[in-house]
Amino acid sequence: MPELPEVETVRRGLVPRIRGRTVVRADIRDGRLTAPVDPREVGMELDGERFTEIGRRGKYLLFGLETGRTLVSHLRMTGWFHHRPPGGTDPPLTHVRAVFELDDGAALLYSDQRRFGTMRLLEPGELDAYLRLRAGPEPLSPEWTPARFRADLRGRRAPIKACLLHQGIVAGVGNIYADEALWDARVHPLRPGGDLSAAQARRLHAAVVAALERGIDSRGASIRDYRGVDGERGEMQERFAVYGRTGEPCPRCGTPIRKIRVAGRGTHLCPRCTRPPSG
Ligand SMILES: [Zn+2]
């Protein structure tokens, strides 16, 4: 599932390719993408629209439109945008759910094998309220401070790993970057969020930011299907300390990485670098 660094990589790939471009024809082929709104209705609204700024909040891609509206896209499990340059040929995509033909002869294709992705066309002024319900503080912005993180963890009995995946506590973190950050900060994933000391919360805050920045620098992690908009793979998977490395040596101490389940998610940790909570 794409997390913040993968979505940011898609955003950075889209900006130079579609900003300022007008949609000549929008063909949204899957009703699940726009439900409960009819995809043909959304397609007709997008015909003739021009892309302005392409933004991101957490894992949401925000396609700014000249009329002041915003097309909000969430890739969920397997959503992916591909840019076909003018005169270019389509990659061998088998699950294309939407095609946006652009005025420069290029096209923006959206594919989604598992069909959990969403697209919402919001009217001017609706975006803030939409995101307020869905995305907490943006981890790479100054609004997300160690103090705020600790305050949001106060009293929580859920494992810290689950707290990191909670989009209301911090937006955009998923399974990969949570495991990497917990390892880096030497915090056991099962420790109740509210039990972290001030020093641990500060370390973990810094580790989350560092893991996300490493992910963006590496143009995301290409596990399973994820690619950039030009089809290029990211390289973060080659820099994982613990994620997906069960049985391989911990980069810090050499102890084999162990995989456990936390909040229903496969979770990778070093049993020597992080101590489980007592009891
Ligand atoms: Zn270790």
Coordinates of N, CA and C in Angstrom, one line a residue, residues 41-151:
E41 N -20.9 11.2 -14.5 CA -21.2 12.6 -14.0 C -19.8 13.3 -13.7
V42 N -19.0 12.6 -12.9 CA -17.7 13.2 -12.5 C -16.9 13.4 -13.8
G43 N -16.9 12.5 -14.7 CA -16.1 12.6 -15.9 C -16.6 13.9 -16.7
M44 N -17.9 14.1 -16.8 CA -18.4 15.3 -17.5 C -18.0 16.6 -16.8
E45 N -18.0 16.5 -15.5 CA -17.6 17.7 -14.8 C -16.1 18.1 -15.0
L46 N -15.3 17.0 -15.2 CA -13.9 17.2 -15.4 C -13.5 17.6 -16.9
D47 N -14.4 17.3 -17.8 CA -14.1 17.7 -19.2 C -13.9 19.2 -19.3
G48 N -12.8 19.6 -19.8 CA -12.5 21.1 -20.0 C -11.9 21.7 -18.7
E49 N -11.7 21.0 -17.7 CA -11.1 21.5 -16.5 C -9.6 21.6 -16.7
R50 N -8.9 22.5 -16.0 CA -7.5 22.7 -16.1 C -6.8 22.4 -14.7
F51 N -5.8 21.6 -14.7 CA -5.1 21.3 -13.5 C -4.2 22.5 -13.1
T52 N -4.3 22.9 -11.8 CA -3.5 23.9 -11.3 C -2.4 23.3 -10.4
E53 N -2.4 23.5 -9.1 CA -1.4 22.9 -8.2 C -1.8 21.5 -7.9
I54 N -0.8 20.6 -7.8 CA -1.0 19.2 -7.4 C -0.4 19.2 -6.0
G55 N -1.3 18.9 -5.0 CA -0.9 18.9 -3.6 C -1.0 17.5 -3.0
R56 N -0.7 17.4 -1.7 CA -0.8 16.2 -1.0 C -1.1 16.5 0.5
R57 N -2.0 15.7 1.1 CA -2.2 15.7 2.5 C -2.2 14.3 3.0
G58 N -1.2 13.9 3.9 CA -1.1 12.5 4.3 C -1.0 11.6 3.0
K59 N -1.9 10.7 2.8 CA -1.8 9.8 1.6 C -2.8 10.3 0.6
Y60 N -3.4 11.5 0.7 CA -4.3 12.0 -0.3 C -3.6 12.8 -1.3
L61 N -3.9 12.6 -2.6 CA -3.4 13.4 -3.7 C -4.5 14.5 -4.0
L62 N -4.1 15.7 -4.1 CA -5.1 16.8 -4.3 C -4.8 17.5 -5.6
F63 N -5.7 17.2 -6.6 CA -5.6 17.8 -7.9 C -6.3 19.1 -7.9
G64 N -5.6 20.2 -7.8 CA -6.3 21.5 -7.9 C -6.8 21.8 -9.3
L65 N -8.0 22.4 -9.4 CA -8.6 22.7 -10.7 C -8.9 24.2 -10.8
E66 N -8.9 24.6 -12.0 CA -9.0 26.1 -12.3 C -10.2 26.7 -11.7
T67 N -11.3 25.9 -11.7 CA -12.6 26.4 -11.2 C -12.6 26.5 -9.7
G68 N -11.5 26.2 -9.0 CA -11.5 26.2 -7.5 C -11.9 24.9 -6.9
R69 N -12.3 23.9 -7.8 CA -12.6 22.6 -7.2 C -11.3 21.8 -7.0
T70 N -11.5 20.7 -6.3 CA -10.3 19.8 -6.1 C -10.8 18.4 -6.4
L71 N -10.0 17.7 -7.1 CA -10.2 16.2 -7.3 C -9.2 15.5 -6.3
V72 N -9.9 14.8 -5.3 CA -9.1 14.2 -4.3 C -9.0 12.7 -4.6
S73 N -7.8 12.2 -4.6 CA -7.6 10.8 -4.9 C -6.8 10.1 -3.8
H74 N -7.3 8.9 -3.4 CA -6.6 8.1 -2.5 C -6.3 6.8 -3.2
L75 N -5.0 6.4 -3.2 CA -4.6 5.2 -4.0 C -5.0 3.9 -3.3
R76 N -5.2 4.0 -1.9 CA -5.4 2.8 -1.1 C -4.4 1.7 -1.4
M77 N -4.9 0.5 -1.8 CA -4.0 -0.7 -1.9 C -3.1 -0.7 -3.2
T78 N -3.8 -0.5 -4.3 CA -3.1 -0.8 -5.6 C -3.3 0.3 -6.7
G79 N -3.8 1.5 -6.2 CA -4.0 2.6 -7.2 C -2.7 3.1 -7.7
W80 N -2.7 3.6 -8.9 CA -1.5 4.0 -9.5 C -1.8 5.0 -10.7
F81 N -1.0 6.1 -10.8 CA -1.2 7.0 -11.9 C 0.0 6.8 -12.9
H82 N -0.3 6.7 -14.1 CA 0.8 6.6 -15.1 C 0.6 7.7 -16.2
H83 N 1.6 8.4 -16.5 CA 1.6 9.5 -17.5 C 2.1 8.9 -18.8
R84 N 1.2 9.0 -19.8 CA 1.6 8.6 -21.2 C 1.9 9.9 -22.0
P85 N 3.2 10.1 -22.4 CA 3.6 11.3 -23.1 C 2.9 11.4 -24.5
P86 N 2.9 12.6 -25.1 CA 2.3 12.7 -26.4 C 3.0 11.7 -27.4
G87 N 2.2 10.9 -28.1 CA 2.8 10.0 -29.0 C 3.3 8.7 -28.4
G88 N 3.2 8.7 -27.1 CA 3.8 7.5 -26.4 C 2.7 6.3 -26.4
T89 N 3.2 5.2 -26.0 CA 2.3 4.0 -26.0 C 1.9 3.7 -24.6
D90 N 0.8 3.1 -24.4 CA 0.4 2.7 -23.0 C 1.2 1.6 -22.5
P91 N 1.6 1.6 -21.2 CA 2.2 0.4 -20.7 C 1.2 -0.7 -20.6
P92 N 1.7 -2.0 -20.5 CA 0.8 -3.1 -20.4 C -0.1 -3.1 -19.2
L93 N -1.0 -2.2 -19.0 CA -1.9 -2.1 -17.8 C -3.1 -2.9 -18.1
T94 N -3.5 -3.7 -17.1 CA -4.7 -4.6 -17.3 C -5.8 -4.1 -16.4
H95 N -5.6 -3.1 -15.6 CA -6.7 -2.7 -14.7 C -6.9 -1.2 -14.8
V96 N -7.0 -0.6 -16.0 CA -7.2 0.8 -16.1 C -8.6 1.2 -15.7
R97 N -8.7 2.1 -14.8 CA -10.1 2.5 -14.3 C -10.5 3.9 -14.8
A98 N -9.5 4.7 -15.2 CA -9.8 6.0 -15.6 C -8.7 6.5 -16.6
V99 N -9.1 7.3 -17.6 CA -8.2 7.9 -18.5 C -8.5 9.4 -18.7
F100 N -7.5 10.2 -18.5 CA -7.7 11.7 -18.6 C -6.9 12.1 -19.8
E101 N -7.5 12.4 -21.0 CA -6.8 12.8 -22.1 C -6.5 14.3 -22.0
L102 N -5.3 14.7 -22.2 CA -4.9 16.1 -22.0 C -4.7 16.9 -23.3
D103 N -4.7 18.2 -23.2 CA -4.6 19.0 -24.4 C -3.3 19.1 -25.1
D104 N -2.3 18.5 -24.5 CA -1.0 18.4 -25.1 C -0.8 17.0 -25.8
G105 N -1.9 16.2 -25.9 CA -1.8 14.9 -26.6 C -1.3 13.8 -25.6
A106 N -1.0 14.2 -24.4 CA -0.6 13.2 -23.4 C -1.9 12.7 -22.7
A107 N -1.7 11.7 -21.9 CA -2.9 11.2 -21.1 C -2.4 10.7 -19.7
L108 N -3.3 10.9 -18.8 CA -3.1 10.4 -17.4 C -3.9 9.2 -17.2
L109 N -3.3 8.1 -16.9 CA -4.1 6.8 -16.8 C -4.1 6.5 -15.3
Y110 N -5.2 6.0 -14.8 CA -5.3 5.5 -13.4 C -5.6 4.0 -13.5
S111 N -4.8 3.2 -12.9 CA -5.0 1.8 -12.8 C -5.2 1.4 -11.4
D112 N -5.9 0.3 -11.1 CA -6.2 -0.1 -9.7 C -6.7 -1.5 -9.8
Q113 N -5.8 -2.5 -9.5 CA -6.1 -3.9 -9.5 C -7.2 -4.3 -8.5
R114 N -7.0 -3.8 -7.2 CA -7.9 -4.3 -6.2 C -9.1 -3.4 -6.1
R115 N -9.1 -2.2 -6.7 CA -10.3 -1.3 -6.8 C -10.7 -0.7 -5.4
F116 N -9.8 -0.5 -4.5 CA -10.1 0.2 -3.3 C -9.9 1.7 -3.4
G117 N -9.2 2.2 -4.4 CA -8.9 3.6 -4.6 C -10.2 4.4 -4.7
T118 N -10.0 5.7 -4.4 CA -11.2 6.6 -4.5 C -10.9 7.9 -5.2
M119 N -11.9 8.5 -5.8 CA -11.7 9.8 -6.4 C -13.0 10.6 -6.0
R120 N -12.8 11.8 -5.4 CA -13.9 12.7 -5.1 C -13.7 14.0 -5.7
L121 N -14.7 14.5 -6.3 CA -14.6 15.9 -6.8 C -15.3 16.8 -5.8
L122 N -14.5 17.7 -5.2 CA -15.0 18.6 -4.2 C -15.2 20.0 -4.7
E123 N -16.3 20.6 -4.3 CA -16.6 22.0 -4.7 C -15.6 22.9 -4.0
P124 N -15.4 24.2 -4.5 CA -14.6 25.2 -3.8 C -15.0 25.3 -2.3
G125 N -14.1 25.3 -1.4 CA -14.4 25.5 0.0 C -14.7 24.2 0.7
E126 N -14.8 23.1 0.1 CA -15.1 21.8 0.8 C -13.9 21.1 1.2
L127 N -12.7 21.4 0.7 CA -11.5 20.6 1.0 C -11.1 20.5 2.4
D128 N -11.1 21.7 3.1 CA -10.6 21.7 4.5 C -11.5 20.7 5.4
A129 N -12.8 20.8 5.2 CA -13.7 20.0 6.1 C -13.5 18.5 5.7
Y130 N -13.3 18.3 4.4 CA -13.1 16.9 4.0 C -11.8 16.3 4.6
L131 N -10.7 17.0 4.6 CA -9.5 16.5 5.1 C -9.4 16.5 6.7
R132 N -10.2 17.5 7.3 CA -10.2 17.5 8.7 C -10.7 16.2 9.3
L133 N -11.6 15.6 8.7 CA -12.2 14.3 9.2 C -11.3 13.1 8.9
R134 N -10.3 13.3 8.0 CA -9.6 12.1 7.5 C -8.1 12.2 7.7
A135 N -7.5 13.3 7.9 CA -6.0 13.4 8.0 C -5.6 14.3 9.2
G136 N -4.9 13.7 10.1 CA -4.3 14.4 11.2 C -3.2 15.3 10.8
P137 N -2.3 15.6 11.8 CA -1.1 16.5 11.4 C -0.2 15.9 10.4
E138 N 0.3 16.8 9.5 CA 1.2 16.4 8.4 C 2.6 16.3 9.0
P139 N 3.1 15.1 8.9 CA 4.4 14.8 9.7 C 5.6 15.6 9.2
L140 N 5.6 16.1 8.0 CA 6.7 16.8 7.5 C 6.5 18.3 7.5
S141 N 5.5 18.7 8.3 CA 5.2 20.2 8.4 C 5.5 20.6 9.9
P142 N 5.7 21.9 10.1 CA 6.1 22.4 11.4 C 4.9 22.1 12.4
E143 N 3.7 21.9 12.0 CA 2.6 21.7 12.9 C 2.8 20.4 13.7
W144 N 3.5 19.5 13.2 CA 3.7 18.2 13.9 C 4.9 18.3 14.7
T145 N 4.8 18.5 16.0 CA 5.9 18.7 16.9 C 6.0 17.5 17.9
P146 N 7.1 17.3 18.5 CA 7.2 16.2 19.5 C 6.2 16.4 20.6
A147 N 6.0 17.6 21.0 CA 5.0 17.9 22.1 C 3.6 17.5 21.7
R148 N 3.3 17.9 20.4 CA 1.9 17.5 20.0 C 1.7 16.0 19.9
F149 N 2.8 15.3 19.4 CA 2.8 13.9 19.3 C 2.5 13.3 20.6
R150 N 3.3 13.7 21.6 CA 3.2 13.2 23.0 C 1.8 13.4 23.5
A151 N 1.3 14.6 23.3 CA -0.1 15.0 23.8 C -1.1 14.1 23.2

